[in-house]
Amino acid sequence: MDCLNRREKYRDMDAEVIHHLQAFGSCAPFEKEYIRKDGSRIPVMLGCAMPSPEAGEGVAFMLDIRDRRQAEMTQKILAEAGSILVSSLDYRTTLNSIAQLLVPTLADLCFFDLILSDGSMQRVAPYHSDQEKAEWFTQIQEFAPIPNDARHPVNQVLQSRKGQIDAIDAAWIRAIAQTPKHQHMIELCCLTTLITVPLIARNRTLGALTLALTYDSHRTYTEKDLAIAEQLATRVSLALDNSRLYQQAQEANRIKDEFLAVLSHELRSP
């Protein structure tokens, strides 16, 4: 439906440009998207002029502006992420807001895997662009990565401390599935490509961020997308580490206050 609406919008825009050309002989540069049969979109800038409208002749130009759009999206995401990351010291609130920023702009679904003090993994802030699929997407979160499972992309990036892109196929799904139910849930996601980047702050590995695209978006990830995810991960990691340090300080103050209260009571009532 979205593609149909866009095509209708662009047909109206083309008709307006043609009318302007016929009336004035030129038009100001404008932006639109060409939508391929597979649903993917190519943003372009167009401009045209007709020095001799009566002859039906003119000149036109077309510029591919995908790089410019990518740069604009990157700056917007990083700027909005910066505002989110300083708005709360509660890491769950922060990560939920970041997930909603990234979906559907940079991903169709995403989630965080955090390393707990005992070495286990905790899945946090799962978010899917299609709310109708939210129920089963929530169910898949029980399958957090098993530590030391070298096949899982999260464990791979935690080991290498480098981000990676994975192309998803049946063999990949079978390799990381923990149970038949887990495999079925992954298949329901209809993934095309996956980005996984580590969360590292002050040389401490805190976890990983996973972003995924599905067949519905008609996109696949590139190295440019990976670079954006890595920049974002750096900022998220520092905010996450600050949140943990704050919580540790709060816990230390609570323990100190309890100790002083007990000591005061003992001194008054030996």
XYZ file of C-alpha atoms in Angstrom:
270
model
C 0.000 0.000 0.000
C 2.865 2.387 0.787
C 4.393 1.886 -2.666
C 1.012 2.482 -4.324
C 0.566 5.724 -2.391
C 4.053 6.873 -3.366
C 3.471 6.080 -7.047
C 0.225 8.098 -6.969
C 2.046 10.986 -5.288
C 4.823 10.959 -7.889
C 2.357 10.779 -10.801
C 0.689 13.918 -9.466
C 4.098 15.567 -9.100
C 5.065 14.665 -12.679
C 1.785 16.098 -13.996
C 2.416 19.342 -12.107
C 5.961 19.616 -13.505
C 4.751 19.036 -17.082
C 2.095 21.717 -16.644
C 4.728 24.143 -15.298
C 7.038 23.397 -18.231
C 4.298 24.042 -20.753
C 3.381 27.318 -19.082
C 6.814 28.750 -18.200
C 9.380 26.686 -20.100
C 11.328 25.532 -17.022
C 10.919 24.072 -13.554
C 12.886 24.243 -10.328
C 14.890 21.099 -9.401
C 12.802 18.649 -7.384
C 13.265 15.297 -5.659
C 11.379 12.073 -6.166
C 11.964 8.319 -5.989
C 11.901 5.740 -8.729
C 10.272 2.602 -7.418
C 11.480 -0.653 -8.929
C 9.282 -3.675 -9.552
C 10.692 -5.339 -6.411
C 9.589 -2.330 -4.318
C 13.056 -0.882 -3.746
C 13.452 2.880 -4.164
C 16.081 5.062 -5.816
C 15.976 8.723 -4.708
C 16.916 11.202 -7.440
C 16.923 14.944 -8.110
C 15.427 16.107 -11.403
C 15.472 19.374 -13.269
C 14.408 20.389 -16.756
C 13.929 23.318 -19.101
C 12.336 23.813 -22.522
C 13.947 26.756 -24.340
C 11.574 26.099 -27.249
C 8.275 24.856 -25.788
C 6.543 25.204 -29.143
C 9.001 22.716 -30.657
C 8.565 20.315 -27.783
C 12.323 20.230 -27.173
C 14.190 20.666 -23.938
C 17.004 19.560 -21.665
C 16.892 17.719 -18.351
C 19.209 16.291 -15.712
C 18.887 13.504 -13.157
C 21.149 13.031 -10.117
C 21.335 9.918 -7.948
C 21.109 11.305 -4.396
C 21.327 8.043 -2.445
C 24.639 9.062 -0.831
C 23.222 12.421 0.219
C 20.088 10.812 1.661
C 22.283 8.302 3.533
C 24.383 11.108 5.013
C 21.280 13.048 6.055
C 19.776 9.946 7.682
C 23.042 9.257 9.538
C 23.225 12.760 10.971
C 19.571 12.688 11.974
C 19.860 9.309 13.720
C 23.020 10.265 15.602
C 21.598 13.644 16.645
C 18.330 12.149 17.916
C 20.223 9.312 19.605
C 22.375 11.857 21.413
C 19.287 13.510 22.877
C 17.864 10.149 23.963
C 21.090 8.953 25.576
C 21.326 11.944 27.919
C 17.640 11.957 28.838
C 17.619 9.066 31.321
C 19.974 7.036 33.523
C 17.654 4.041 33.384
C 19.246 1.792 30.767
C 16.021 -0.036 29.882
C 14.215 3.220 29.157
C 17.163 4.433 27.101
C 17.516 1.249 25.032
C 13.773 1.068 24.356
C 13.849 4.631 23.015
C 16.899 3.876 20.854
C 15.172 0.796 19.412
C 12.142 2.874 18.439
C 14.453 5.413 16.783
C 16.190 2.762 14.681
C 13.010 0.988 13.544
C 11.995 1.397 10.755
C 14.583 4.033 9.727
C 17.662 1.803 9.846
C 16.111 -1.594 10.567
C 12.877 -3.571 10.421
C 13.611 -5.089 13.828
C 16.311 -4.791 16.457
C 17.301 -5.846 19.962
C 20.156 -5.629 22.468
C 21.954 -8.505 24.206
C 23.655 -7.444 27.433
C 26.285 -9.386 29.363
C 25.298 -9.896 33.005
C 27.708 -10.148 35.933
C 27.492 -13.961 35.901
C 28.404 -14.116 32.199
C 24.899 -14.935 30.942
C 23.101 -12.897 28.284
C 19.971 -10.787 28.753
C 17.822 -9.770 25.753
C 16.639 -6.148 26.120
C 14.456 -3.732 24.117
C 13.273 -5.966 21.241
C 11.317 -3.914 18.717
C 9.627 -4.819 15.408
C 8.331 -2.434 12.750
C 5.166 -4.510 12.220
C 3.057 -4.406 15.368
C 0.930 -7.276 14.061
C 4.003 -9.484 14.407
C 4.937 -8.167 17.838
C 3.469 -11.153 19.742
C 5.597 -13.865 18.153
C 8.575 -11.531 17.938
C 8.326 -11.164 21.722
C 8.301 -14.957 22.092
C 11.583 -15.340 20.235
C 13.338 -13.208 22.837
C 13.488 -16.185 25.215
C 16.244 -17.541 22.976
C 19.075 -15.255 24.040
C 22.488 -16.296 22.684
C 24.106 -19.187 24.538
C 27.530 -18.023 25.760
C 30.472 -19.522 23.838
C 28.259 -20.720 20.956
C 30.667 -19.731 18.182
C 27.971 -20.001 15.497
C 25.862 -17.133 16.820
C 26.680 -13.690 15.351
C 26.389 -12.031 18.768
C 29.076 -14.301 20.209
C 31.196 -13.817 17.092
C 31.264 -10.026 17.463
C 31.804 -10.258 21.216
C 34.833 -12.420 20.535
C 36.234 -10.337 17.665
C 35.017 -6.996 19.063
C 34.189 -6.007 15.473
C 30.829 -5.483 13.777
C 29.694 -7.750 10.967
C 27.020 -8.199 8.295
C 25.365 -11.588 7.786
C 23.346 -12.637 4.743
C 20.484 -14.815 5.951
C 19.651 -18.129 4.306
C 18.264 -21.505 5.400
C 21.702 -22.857 6.336
C 22.429 -19.808 8.520
C 19.117 -20.197 10.335
C 19.706 -23.914 10.993
C 23.183 -23.154 12.326
C 22.088 -20.720 15.041
C 18.684 -22.220 15.953
C 18.680 -23.684 19.458
C 15.449 -25.682 19.070
C 12.920 -26.432 16.298
C 10.659 -23.759 17.803
C 13.502 -21.250 17.686
C 14.160 -22.107 14.031
C 10.486 -21.630 13.176
C 10.423 -18.247 14.905
C 13.492 -17.067 12.977
C 11.939 -18.207 9.710
C 8.822 -16.176 10.498
C 11.009 -13.068 10.658
C 11.733 -13.369 6.885
C 15.203 -11.846 7.347
C 17.450 -10.798 4.471
C 20.511 -9.321 6.185
C 21.677 -8.759 9.736
C 24.059 -6.283 11.343
C 25.594 -7.102 14.705
C 27.915 -4.654 16.495
C 29.560 -4.940 19.917
C 28.879 -2.512 22.744
C 32.260 -1.565 24.216
C 32.992 1.211 26.721
C 36.241 1.938 28.549
C 37.618 -1.293 27.081
C 34.805 -3.302 28.689
C 32.527 -5.402 26.480
C 28.947 -4.785 27.618
C 26.962 -6.678 24.964
C 25.810 -6.285 21.375
C 23.250 -4.501 19.214
C 21.510 -6.458 16.451
C 19.710 -4.814 13.509
C 17.846 -6.759 10.826
C 16.107 -6.144 7.518
C 13.242 -8.271 6.192
C 11.892 -9.043 2.738
C 9.148 -6.450 3.287
C 11.588 -3.533 3.135
C 13.240 -4.602 -0.162
C 16.618 -3.605 1.228
C 19.874 -5.273 2.211
C 22.632 -3.921 4.431
C 25.869 -2.438 3.097
C 29.168 -1.398 4.671
C 27.768 2.139 4.970
C 24.962 0.844 7.191
C 27.502 -1.046 9.284
C 29.488 2.175 9.769
C 26.358 3.960 11.033
C 25.592 1.104 13.439
C 29.150 1.196 14.794
C 28.990 4.945 15.416
C 25.690 4.507 17.200
C 27.017 1.569 19.240
C 29.896 3.714 20.507
C 27.475 6.306 21.863
C 25.078 3.719 23.319
C 27.960 1.915 25.029
C 29.128 5.026 26.895
C 25.563 5.824 28.011
C 25.033 2.215 29.121
C 28.268 2.185 31.093
C 27.409 5.516 32.751
C 24.024 4.087 33.729
C 25.649 1.061 35.337
C 28.192 3.212 37.187
C 25.352 5.385 38.480
C 23.406 2.355 39.691
C 26.507 0.961 41.393
C 27.055 4.292 43.137
C 23.410 4.355 44.262
C 23.715 0.817 45.614
C 26.950 1.711 47.427
C 25.222 4.727 49.030
C 22.292 2.537 50.101
C 24.606 -0.001 51.742
C 26.551 2.795 53.446
C 23.346 4.356 54.795
C 22.131 0.995 56.110
C 25.488 0.382 57.796
C 25.492 3.809 59.436
C 21.900 3.323 60.604
C 22.765 -0.031 62.225
C 25.939 1.408 63.761
C 24.042 4.392 65.165
C 21.428 2.086 66.672
C 24.103 -0.103 68.272
C 25.873 2.900 69.743
C 22.630 4.188 71.253
C 21.550 0.768 72.510
C 24.702 -1.296 73.229
